Coordinates of C-alpha atoms and ligand atoms in Angstrom, one line a residue:
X1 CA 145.1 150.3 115.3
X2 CA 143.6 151.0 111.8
X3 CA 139.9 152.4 111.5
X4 CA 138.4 152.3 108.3
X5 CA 134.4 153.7 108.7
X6 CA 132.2 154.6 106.3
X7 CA 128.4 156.2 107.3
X8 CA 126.7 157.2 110.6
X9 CA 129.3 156.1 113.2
X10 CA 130.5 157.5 116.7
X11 CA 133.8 157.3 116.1
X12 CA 134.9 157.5 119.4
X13 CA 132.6 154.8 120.0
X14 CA 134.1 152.8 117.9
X15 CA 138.0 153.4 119.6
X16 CA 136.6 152.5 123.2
X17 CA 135.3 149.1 121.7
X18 CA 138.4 148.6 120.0
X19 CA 140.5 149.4 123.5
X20 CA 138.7 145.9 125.1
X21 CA 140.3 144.4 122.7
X22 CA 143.5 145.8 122.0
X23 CA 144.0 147.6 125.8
X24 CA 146.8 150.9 125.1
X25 CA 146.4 151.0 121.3
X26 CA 146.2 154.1 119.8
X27 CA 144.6 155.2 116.6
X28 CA 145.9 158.2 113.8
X29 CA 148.3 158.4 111.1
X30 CA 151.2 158.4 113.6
X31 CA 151.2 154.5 114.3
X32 CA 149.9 153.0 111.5
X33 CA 151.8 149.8 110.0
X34 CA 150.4 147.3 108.2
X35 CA 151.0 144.9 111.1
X36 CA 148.1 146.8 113.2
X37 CA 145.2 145.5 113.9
X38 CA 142.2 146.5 111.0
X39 CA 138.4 146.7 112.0
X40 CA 136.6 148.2 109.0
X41 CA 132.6 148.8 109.6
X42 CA 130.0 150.1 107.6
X43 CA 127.0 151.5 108.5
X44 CA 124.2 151.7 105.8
X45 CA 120.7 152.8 106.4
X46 CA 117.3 152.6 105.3
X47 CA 113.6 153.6 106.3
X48 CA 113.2 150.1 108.1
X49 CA 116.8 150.1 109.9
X50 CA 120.9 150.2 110.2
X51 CA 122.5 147.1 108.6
X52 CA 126.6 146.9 110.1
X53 CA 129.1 145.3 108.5
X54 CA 132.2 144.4 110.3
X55 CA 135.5 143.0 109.9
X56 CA 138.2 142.9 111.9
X57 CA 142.0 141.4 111.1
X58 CA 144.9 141.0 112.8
X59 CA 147.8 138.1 112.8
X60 CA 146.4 137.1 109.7
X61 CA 143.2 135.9 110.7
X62 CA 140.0 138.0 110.1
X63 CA 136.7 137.6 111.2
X64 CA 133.8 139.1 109.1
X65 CA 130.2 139.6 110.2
X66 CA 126.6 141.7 109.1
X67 CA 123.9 142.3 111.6
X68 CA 120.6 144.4 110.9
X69 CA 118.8 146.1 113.7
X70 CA 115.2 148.2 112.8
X71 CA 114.2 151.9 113.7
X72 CA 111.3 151.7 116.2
X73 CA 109.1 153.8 117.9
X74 CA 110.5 152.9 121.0
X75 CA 114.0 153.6 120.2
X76 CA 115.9 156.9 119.4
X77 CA 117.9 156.3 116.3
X78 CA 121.0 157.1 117.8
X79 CA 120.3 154.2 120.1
X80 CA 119.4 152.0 116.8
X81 CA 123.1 152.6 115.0
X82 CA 125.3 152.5 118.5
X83 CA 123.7 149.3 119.5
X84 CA 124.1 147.8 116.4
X85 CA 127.9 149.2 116.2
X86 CA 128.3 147.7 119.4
X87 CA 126.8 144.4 118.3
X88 CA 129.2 144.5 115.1
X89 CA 132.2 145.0 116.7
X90 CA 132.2 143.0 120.0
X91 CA 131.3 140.3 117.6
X92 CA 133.8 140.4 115.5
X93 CA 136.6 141.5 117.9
X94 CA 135.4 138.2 120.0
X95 CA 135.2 136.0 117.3
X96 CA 138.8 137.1 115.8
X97 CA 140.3 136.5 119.4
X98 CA 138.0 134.3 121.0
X99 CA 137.0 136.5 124.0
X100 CA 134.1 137.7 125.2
X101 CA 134.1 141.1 127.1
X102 CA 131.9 141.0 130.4
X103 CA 130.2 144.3 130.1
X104 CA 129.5 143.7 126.2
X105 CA 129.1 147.1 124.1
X106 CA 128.6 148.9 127.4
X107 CA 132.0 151.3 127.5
X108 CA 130.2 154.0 129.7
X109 CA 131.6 155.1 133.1
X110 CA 127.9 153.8 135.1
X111 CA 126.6 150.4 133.1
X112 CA 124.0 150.4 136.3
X113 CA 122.5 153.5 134.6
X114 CA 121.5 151.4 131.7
X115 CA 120.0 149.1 134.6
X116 CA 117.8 152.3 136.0
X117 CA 117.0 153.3 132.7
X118 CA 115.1 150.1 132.3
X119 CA 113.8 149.7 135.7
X120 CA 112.5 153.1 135.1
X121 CA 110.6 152.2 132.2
X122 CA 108.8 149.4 134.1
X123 CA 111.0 146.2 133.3
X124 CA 111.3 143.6 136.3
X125 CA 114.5 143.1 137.4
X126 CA 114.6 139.4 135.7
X127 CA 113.3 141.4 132.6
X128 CA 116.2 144.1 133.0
X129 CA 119.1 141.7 133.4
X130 CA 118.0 139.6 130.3
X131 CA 118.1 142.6 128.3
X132 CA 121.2 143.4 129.3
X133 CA 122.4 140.4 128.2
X134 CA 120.8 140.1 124.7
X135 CA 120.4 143.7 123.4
X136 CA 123.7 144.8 125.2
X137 CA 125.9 141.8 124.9
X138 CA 126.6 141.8 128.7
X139 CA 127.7 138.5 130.1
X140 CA 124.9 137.2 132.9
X141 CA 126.7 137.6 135.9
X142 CA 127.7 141.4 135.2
X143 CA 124.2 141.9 134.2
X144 CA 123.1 140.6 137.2
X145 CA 125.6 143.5 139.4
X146 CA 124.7 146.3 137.4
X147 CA 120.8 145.2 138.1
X148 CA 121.5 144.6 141.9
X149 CA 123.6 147.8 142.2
X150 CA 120.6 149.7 140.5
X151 CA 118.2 148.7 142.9
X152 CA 119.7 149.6 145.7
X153 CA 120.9 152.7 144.3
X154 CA 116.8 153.6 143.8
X155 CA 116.1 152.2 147.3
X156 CA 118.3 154.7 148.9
X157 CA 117.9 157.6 146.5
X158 CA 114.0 157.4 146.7
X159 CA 112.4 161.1 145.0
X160 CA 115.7 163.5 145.5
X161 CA 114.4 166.9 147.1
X162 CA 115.8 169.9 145.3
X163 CA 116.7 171.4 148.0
X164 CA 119.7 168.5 149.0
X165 CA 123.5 168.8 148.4
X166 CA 126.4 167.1 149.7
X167 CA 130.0 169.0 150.5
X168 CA 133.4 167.9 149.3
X169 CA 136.4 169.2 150.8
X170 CA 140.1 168.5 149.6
X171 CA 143.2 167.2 151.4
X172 CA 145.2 167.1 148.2
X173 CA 148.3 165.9 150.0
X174 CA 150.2 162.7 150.9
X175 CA 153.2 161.6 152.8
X176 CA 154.6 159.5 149.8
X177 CA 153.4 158.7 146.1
X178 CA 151.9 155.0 145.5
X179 CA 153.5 154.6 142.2
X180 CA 149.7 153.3 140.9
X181 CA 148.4 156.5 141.8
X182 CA 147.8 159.6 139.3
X183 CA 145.3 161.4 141.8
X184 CA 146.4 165.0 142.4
X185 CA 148.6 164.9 145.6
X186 CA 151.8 166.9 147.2
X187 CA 153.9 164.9 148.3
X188 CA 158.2 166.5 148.6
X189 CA 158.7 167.6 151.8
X190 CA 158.7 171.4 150.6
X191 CA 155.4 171.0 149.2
X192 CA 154.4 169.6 152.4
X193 CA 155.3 173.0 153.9
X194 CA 152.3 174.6 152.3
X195 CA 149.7 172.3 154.8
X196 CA 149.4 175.3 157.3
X197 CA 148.8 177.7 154.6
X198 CA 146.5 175.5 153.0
X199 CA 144.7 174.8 156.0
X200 CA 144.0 178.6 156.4
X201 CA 142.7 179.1 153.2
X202 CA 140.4 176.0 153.4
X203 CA 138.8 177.8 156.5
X204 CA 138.0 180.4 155.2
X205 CA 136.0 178.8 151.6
X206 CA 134.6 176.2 154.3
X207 CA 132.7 179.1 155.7
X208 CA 132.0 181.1 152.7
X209 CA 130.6 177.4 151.2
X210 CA 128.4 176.4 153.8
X211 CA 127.2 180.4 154.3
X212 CA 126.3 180.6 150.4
X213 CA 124.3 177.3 150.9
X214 CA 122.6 178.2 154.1
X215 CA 121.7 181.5 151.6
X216 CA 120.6 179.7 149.4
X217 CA 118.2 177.6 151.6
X218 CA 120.0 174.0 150.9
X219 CA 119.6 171.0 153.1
X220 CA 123.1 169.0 153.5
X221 CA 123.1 165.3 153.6
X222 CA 126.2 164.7 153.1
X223 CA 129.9 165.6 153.4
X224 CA 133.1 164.0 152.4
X225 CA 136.7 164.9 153.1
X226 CA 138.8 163.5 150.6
X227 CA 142.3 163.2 149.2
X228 CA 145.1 162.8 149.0
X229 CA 145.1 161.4 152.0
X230 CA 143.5 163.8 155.0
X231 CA 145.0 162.5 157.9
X232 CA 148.4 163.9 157.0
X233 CA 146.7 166.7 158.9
X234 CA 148.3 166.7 162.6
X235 CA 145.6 166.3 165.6
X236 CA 145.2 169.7 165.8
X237 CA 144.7 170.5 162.2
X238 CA 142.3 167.9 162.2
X239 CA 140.5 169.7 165.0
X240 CA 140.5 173.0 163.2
X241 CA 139.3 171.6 159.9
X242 CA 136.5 169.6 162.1
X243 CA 135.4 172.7 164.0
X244 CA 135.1 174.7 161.2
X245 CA 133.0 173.0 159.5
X246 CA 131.2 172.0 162.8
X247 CA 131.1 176.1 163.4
X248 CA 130.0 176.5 159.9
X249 CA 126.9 173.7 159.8
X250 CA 124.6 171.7 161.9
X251 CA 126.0 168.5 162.0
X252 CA 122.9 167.0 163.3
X253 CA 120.9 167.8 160.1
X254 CA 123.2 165.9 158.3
X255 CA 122.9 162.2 157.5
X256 CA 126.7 161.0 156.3
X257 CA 130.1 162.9 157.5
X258 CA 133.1 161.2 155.7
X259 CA 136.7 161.2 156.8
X260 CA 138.3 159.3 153.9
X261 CA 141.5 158.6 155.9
X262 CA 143.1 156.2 153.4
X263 CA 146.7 155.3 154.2
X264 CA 147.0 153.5 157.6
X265 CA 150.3 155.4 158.7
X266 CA 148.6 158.3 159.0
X267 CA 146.3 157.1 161.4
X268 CA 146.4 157.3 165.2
X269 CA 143.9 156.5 167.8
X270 CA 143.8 160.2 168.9
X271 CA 142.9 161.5 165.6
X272 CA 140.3 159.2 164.9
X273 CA 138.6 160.2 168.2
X274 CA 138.9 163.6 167.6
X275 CA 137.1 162.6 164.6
X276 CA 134.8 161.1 166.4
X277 CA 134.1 163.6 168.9
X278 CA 133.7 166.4 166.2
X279 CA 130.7 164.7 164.1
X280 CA 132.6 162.3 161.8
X281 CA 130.3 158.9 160.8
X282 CA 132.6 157.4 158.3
X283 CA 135.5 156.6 157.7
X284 CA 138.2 154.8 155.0
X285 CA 141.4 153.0 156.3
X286 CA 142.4 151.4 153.2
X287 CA 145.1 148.1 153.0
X288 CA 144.7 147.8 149.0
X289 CA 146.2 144.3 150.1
X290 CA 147.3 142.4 152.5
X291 CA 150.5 141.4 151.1
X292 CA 153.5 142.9 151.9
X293 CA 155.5 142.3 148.4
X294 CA 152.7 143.6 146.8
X295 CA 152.6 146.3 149.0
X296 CA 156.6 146.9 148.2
X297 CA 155.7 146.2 144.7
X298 CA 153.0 149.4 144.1
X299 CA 155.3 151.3 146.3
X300 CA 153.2 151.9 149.2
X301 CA 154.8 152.6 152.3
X302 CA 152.6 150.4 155.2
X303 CA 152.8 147.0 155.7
X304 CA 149.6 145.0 156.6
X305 CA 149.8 144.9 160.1
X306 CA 149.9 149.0 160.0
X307 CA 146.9 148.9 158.3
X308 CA 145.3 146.2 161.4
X309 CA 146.7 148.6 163.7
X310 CA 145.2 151.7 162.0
X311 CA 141.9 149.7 162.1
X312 CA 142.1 148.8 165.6
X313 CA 142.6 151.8 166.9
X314 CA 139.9 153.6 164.1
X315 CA 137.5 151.0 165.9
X316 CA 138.7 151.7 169.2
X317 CA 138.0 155.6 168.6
X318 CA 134.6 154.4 168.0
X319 CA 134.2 155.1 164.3
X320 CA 130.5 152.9 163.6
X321 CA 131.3 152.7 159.9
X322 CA 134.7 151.9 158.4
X323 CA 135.5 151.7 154.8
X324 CA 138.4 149.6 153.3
X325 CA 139.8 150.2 149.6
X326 CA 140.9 147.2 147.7
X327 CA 142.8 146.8 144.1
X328 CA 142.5 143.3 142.2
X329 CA 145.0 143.0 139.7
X330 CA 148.0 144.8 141.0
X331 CA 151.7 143.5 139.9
X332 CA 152.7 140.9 141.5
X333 CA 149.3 140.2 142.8
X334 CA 147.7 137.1 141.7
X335 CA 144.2 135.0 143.0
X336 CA 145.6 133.4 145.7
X337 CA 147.3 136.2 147.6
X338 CA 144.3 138.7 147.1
X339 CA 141.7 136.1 147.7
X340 CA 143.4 135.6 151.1
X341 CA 143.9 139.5 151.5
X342 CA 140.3 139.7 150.6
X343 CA 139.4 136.9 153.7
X344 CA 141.1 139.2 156.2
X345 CA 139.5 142.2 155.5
X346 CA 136.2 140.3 155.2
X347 CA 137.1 138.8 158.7
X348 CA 137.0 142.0 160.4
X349 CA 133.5 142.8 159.3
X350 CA 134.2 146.6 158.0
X351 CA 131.3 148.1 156.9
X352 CA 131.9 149.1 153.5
X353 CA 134.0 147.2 151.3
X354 CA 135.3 149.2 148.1
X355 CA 137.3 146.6 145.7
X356 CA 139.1 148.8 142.5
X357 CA 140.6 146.7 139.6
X358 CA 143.7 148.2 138.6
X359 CA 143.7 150.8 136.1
X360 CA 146.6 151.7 134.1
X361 CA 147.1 155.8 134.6
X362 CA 149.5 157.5 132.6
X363 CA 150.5 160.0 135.3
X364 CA 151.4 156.9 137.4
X365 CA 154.6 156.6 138.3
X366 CA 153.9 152.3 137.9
X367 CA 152.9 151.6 134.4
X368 CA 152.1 148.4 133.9
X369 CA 153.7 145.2 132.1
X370 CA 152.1 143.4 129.3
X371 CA 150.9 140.7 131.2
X372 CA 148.8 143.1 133.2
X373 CA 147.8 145.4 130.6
X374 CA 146.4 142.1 128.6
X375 CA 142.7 142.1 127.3
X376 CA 142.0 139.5 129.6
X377 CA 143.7 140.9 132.7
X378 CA 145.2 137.8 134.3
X379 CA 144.1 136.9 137.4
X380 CA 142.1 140.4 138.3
X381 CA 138.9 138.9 136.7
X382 CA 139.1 136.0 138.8
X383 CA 139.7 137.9 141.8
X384 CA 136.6 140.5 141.1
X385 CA 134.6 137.6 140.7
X386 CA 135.5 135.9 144.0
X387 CA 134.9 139.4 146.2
X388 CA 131.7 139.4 144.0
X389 CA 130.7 136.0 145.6
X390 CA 132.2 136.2 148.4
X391 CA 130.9 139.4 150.0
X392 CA 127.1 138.3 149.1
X393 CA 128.0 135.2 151.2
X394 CA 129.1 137.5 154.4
X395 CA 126.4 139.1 154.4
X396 CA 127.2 142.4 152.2
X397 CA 125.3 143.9 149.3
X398 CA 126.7 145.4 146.1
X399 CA 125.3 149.6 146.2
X400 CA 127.5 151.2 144.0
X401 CA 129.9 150.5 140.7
X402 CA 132.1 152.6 138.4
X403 CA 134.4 151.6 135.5
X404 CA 137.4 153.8 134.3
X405 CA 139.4 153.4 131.0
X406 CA 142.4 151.1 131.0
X407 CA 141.3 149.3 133.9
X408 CA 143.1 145.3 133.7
X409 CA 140.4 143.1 131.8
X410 CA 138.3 146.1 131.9
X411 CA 136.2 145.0 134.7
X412 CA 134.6 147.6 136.9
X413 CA 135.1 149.2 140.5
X414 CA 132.4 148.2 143.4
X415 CA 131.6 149.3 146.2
X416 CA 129.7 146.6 148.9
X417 CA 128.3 147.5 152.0
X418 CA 126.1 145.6 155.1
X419 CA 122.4 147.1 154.9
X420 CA 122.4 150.5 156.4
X421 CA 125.8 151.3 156.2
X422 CA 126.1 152.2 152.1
X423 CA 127.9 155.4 151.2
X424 CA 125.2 158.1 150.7
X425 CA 127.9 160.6 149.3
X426 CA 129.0 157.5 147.1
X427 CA 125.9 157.1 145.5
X428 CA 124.8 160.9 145.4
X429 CA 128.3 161.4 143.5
X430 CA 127.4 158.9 141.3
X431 CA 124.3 159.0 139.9
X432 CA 124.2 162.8 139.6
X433 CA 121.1 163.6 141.2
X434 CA 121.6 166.6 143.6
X435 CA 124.5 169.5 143.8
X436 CA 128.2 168.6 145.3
X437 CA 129.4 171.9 146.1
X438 CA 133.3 171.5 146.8
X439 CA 136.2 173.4 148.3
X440 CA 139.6 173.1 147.7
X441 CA 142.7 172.3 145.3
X442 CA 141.7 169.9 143.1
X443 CA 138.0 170.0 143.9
X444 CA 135.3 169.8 141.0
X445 CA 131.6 171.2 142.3
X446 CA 129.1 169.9 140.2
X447 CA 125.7 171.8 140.3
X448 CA 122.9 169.7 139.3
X449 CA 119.1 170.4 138.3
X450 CA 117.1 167.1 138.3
X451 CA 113.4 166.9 138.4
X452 CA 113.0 162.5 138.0
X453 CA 109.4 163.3 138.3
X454 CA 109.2 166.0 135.0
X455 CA 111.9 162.8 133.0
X456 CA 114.9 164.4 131.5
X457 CA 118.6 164.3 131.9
X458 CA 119.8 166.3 134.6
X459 CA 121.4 169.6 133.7
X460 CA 125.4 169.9 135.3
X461 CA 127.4 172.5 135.6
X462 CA 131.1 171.6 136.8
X463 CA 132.9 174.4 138.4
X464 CA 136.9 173.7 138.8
X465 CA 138.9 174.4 141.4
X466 CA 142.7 175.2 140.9
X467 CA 143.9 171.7 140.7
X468 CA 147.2 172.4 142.7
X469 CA 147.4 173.8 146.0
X470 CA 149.9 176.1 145.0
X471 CA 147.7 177.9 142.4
X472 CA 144.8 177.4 144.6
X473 CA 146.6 180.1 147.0
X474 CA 148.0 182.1 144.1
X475 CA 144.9 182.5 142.5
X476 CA 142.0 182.1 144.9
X477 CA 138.8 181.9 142.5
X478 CA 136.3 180.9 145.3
X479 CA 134.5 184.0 145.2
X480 CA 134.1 183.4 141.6
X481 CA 132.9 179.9 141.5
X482 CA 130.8 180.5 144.4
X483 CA 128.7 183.4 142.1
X484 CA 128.8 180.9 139.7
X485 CA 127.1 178.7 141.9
X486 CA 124.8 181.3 142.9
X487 CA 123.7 182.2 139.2
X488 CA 123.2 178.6 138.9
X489 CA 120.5 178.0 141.4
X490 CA 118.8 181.7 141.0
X491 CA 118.6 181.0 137.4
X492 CA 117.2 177.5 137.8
X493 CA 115.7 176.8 141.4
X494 CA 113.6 179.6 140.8
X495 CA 110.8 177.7 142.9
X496 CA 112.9 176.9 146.0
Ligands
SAM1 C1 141.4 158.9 146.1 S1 142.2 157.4 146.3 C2 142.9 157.8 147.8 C3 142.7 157.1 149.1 C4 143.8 157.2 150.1 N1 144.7 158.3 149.8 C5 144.6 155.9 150.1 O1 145.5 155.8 149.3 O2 144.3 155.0 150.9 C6 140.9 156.3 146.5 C7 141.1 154.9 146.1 O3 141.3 154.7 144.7 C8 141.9 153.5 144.4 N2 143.0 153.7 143.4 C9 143.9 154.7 143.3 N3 144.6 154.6 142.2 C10 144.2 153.4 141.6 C11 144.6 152.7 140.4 N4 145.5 153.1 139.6 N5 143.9 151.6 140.0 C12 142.8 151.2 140.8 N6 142.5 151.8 141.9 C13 143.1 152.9 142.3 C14 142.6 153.0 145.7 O4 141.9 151.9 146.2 C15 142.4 154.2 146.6 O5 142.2 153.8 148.0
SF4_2 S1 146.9 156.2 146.6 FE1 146.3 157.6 148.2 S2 148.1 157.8 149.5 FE2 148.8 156.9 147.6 S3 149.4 158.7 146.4 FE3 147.3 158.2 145.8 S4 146.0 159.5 147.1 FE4 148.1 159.4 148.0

């Protein structure tokens, strides 16, 4: 696409509100043609405000439009020219192709934090959702989510104590690839080999983790095993990985212990008990669908009734809160086969219901076709909207949403749960507010100082893991990140 800007603009802000309407196009010298689509915009400013003027062409047709938006005391200036670059463009992009995007000029990762933002200022929620409509272009019913999803975000948060943090441990392997999945994973059998290896190593930061944190007088409220996909670990190296952390932590201080399971032919009865047995409150068995071609289709290798009996028996081990992952929007998916998925799943009453929409990853081994990766994404908005509706009517809540670039229609990932049972480690991940030590290939801590009370934006400080396991054993940094985690807190928790 072709970018012609002239004065104050984000330029990157700019791209991402050209990507809703031309998903996969790419800007620079390299691909320009006269055939590309044009947006020019101009910013110009004066004492009283921005003025925007935007046109966009393509096909032929152009669409051409001016808005003016004032400086006020209320309002950073930076606020003033992106919302009105926002307003210029999604106008003219929806006028030229007669679409309007449901999140508006919202591109950001959290459009709920726009939603606490203006609860936090005082608004009423009726008050909040109309403002996201008209000074952020979001469509009512999106508006409405992000507003819901804040509130129950602030319900469970409350006032964060500094002295919280959750724990994040990496699986990062797999018995096979899903060919939609760019997540960092082993998966050939000699990679496999490294598991026992791994294991050992993950033992041993487990305890220097949880030892720095007891040091540093830290309350844990959550933890999460992740992957990958964890129960590739045999019974036994579940048991270790369980006791460890068990050995290295009193599980009984600590509010949310996550086993995200994930792929259903990993799961057995006897692992799931173990699980069980060892502390474990949570856990993911995840169908993505219940169709078997689409299931063929994304190169998954379960069929729906593995996943029912990985649930059954996840159930049976006495697991109180399951999670299932969803994806609306997959290939060869289309409304009435997820709709029908999504009535199964809802049938079995999990706890947690997390439904992705496809996104387009170019690691992925599946990239998509042009039907899927279309500005208005088929049949994935009409399948977000129906577990929207859906879930509310069964009795489940929306508590947490994300969006991710190049997702189909660009519609956003949610996560519903029955009161109670909603993901603390979900939400603390989220919205930032307390430290996620981590440990493991892969693994990204994130050391956070927050006061709500004092305002302000949280200061973060990510500290990387080696993203494969092999250099995670080559290298071994822990003791490094760990002082940096250390500096971190006796710089700034100086009143813990
Ligand atoms: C970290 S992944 C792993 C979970 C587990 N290994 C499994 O596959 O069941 C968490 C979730 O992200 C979602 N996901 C992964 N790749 C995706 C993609 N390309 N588009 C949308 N959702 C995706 C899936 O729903 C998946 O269950
Ligand atoms: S979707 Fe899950 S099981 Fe499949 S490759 Fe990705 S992490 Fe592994």
């Amino acid at each position: 696409m072709r970018l012609k800007l002239e004065g104050n603009i984000n330029q990157y802000y700019v791209q991402t509100l050209c990507m809703i309407f031309f998903p996969g196009t790419k800007f620079g010298q390299a691909t320009v043609s006269r055939d590309d689509p044009l947006l020019q915009l101009k910013l110009k400013e004066s004492p009283e405000g921005v003025t925007a003027t935007a046109s966009m062409s393509y096909g032929g047709n152009t669409a051409k439009q001016t808005f003016f938006r004032a400086f006020t005391e209320n309002e950073p200036a930076d606020l003033t020219r992106k919302k009105v670059t926002g307003e210029a463009v999604v106008t003219v992009g929806g006028d030229l192709l007669s679409y309007r995007p449901s999140w508006g000029m919202l591109t950001g990762v959290r459009p709920s934090k726009v939603a606490t933002e203006l609860l936090n200022e005082g608004f009423s929620k009726t008050r909040v959702r109309k403002m996201l409509n008209t000074e952020y272009m979001v469509i009512p019913k999106k508006a409405a989510l992000a507003t819901d999803v804040a509130l129950a975000e602030k319900k469970i948060i409350g006032i964060p104590d500094r002295r919280d943090c959750s724990v994040y441990i990496s699986i990062p392997f797999c018995p096979t690839r899903c060919a939609y999945c760019s997540f960092v994973s082993y998966t050939s059998r000699k990679l496999l080999g490294l598991i026992p290896e791994y294991l050992e190593r993950l033992l041993e930061d487990i305890g220097k983790t949880f030892g720095l944190i007891k040091e540093l007088g830290l309350n844990v409220r959550s933890i999460y095993i992740g992957g990958g996909t964890p129960t590739i670990l045999d019974g036994e190296q579940i048991k270790r990985l369980l006791a460890a952390i068990s050995g290295a932590w009193d599980l009984g201080r600590v509010e949310e212990f996550t086993l995200e399971a994930g792929r259903p032919d990993t799961i057995t009865y006897e692992k799931m008990k173990t699980a069980v047995e060892m502390g474990v409150t949570r856990c993911s068995v995840n169908p993505q669908t219940l169709s078997d071609d689409v299931l063929r289709e994304i190169g998954r290798a379960h069929t729906a009734v593995d996943f029912m009996r990985a649930y059954e028996e996840t159930r049976k081990a006495g697991v109180h809160c399951i999670n299932t992952d969803m994806i609306a929007g997959l290939p060869g998916d289309n409304f009435g086969i997820f709709s029908s998925s999504y009535d199964k799943i809802l049938s079995l009453q999990p706890e947690n219901v997390t439904v992705h929409t496809f996104c387009v990853k170019k690691a992925a081994d599946l990239r998509a076709g042009a039907d899927v990766y279309s500005m208005r994404g088929g049949d994935a908005g009409k399948c977000v909207d129906y577990t929207q509706i859906k879930s509310v009517q069964m009795g489940y809540k929306p508590y947490y949403m994300y969006r991710q670039k190049n997702t189909v229609g660009n519609f956003e990932n949610v996560g519903f749960a029955k009161d109670g049972y909603e993901s603390l480690y979900n939400i603390f991940m989220m919205e930032e507010i307390h430290s996620i030590f981590a440990v493991g290939a892969g693994a990204v801590a994130k050391m956070v100082d927050w006061t709500p009370e004092k305002g302000g934006k949280p200061v973060i400080n990510r500290l990387f893991y080696d993203k494969y396991p092999y250099e995670y054993l080559a290298k071994n940094k822990t003791d490094e990140l760990l002082e940096q985690a250390r500096k971190f807190y006796e710089e700034r928790f100086t009143d813990l």
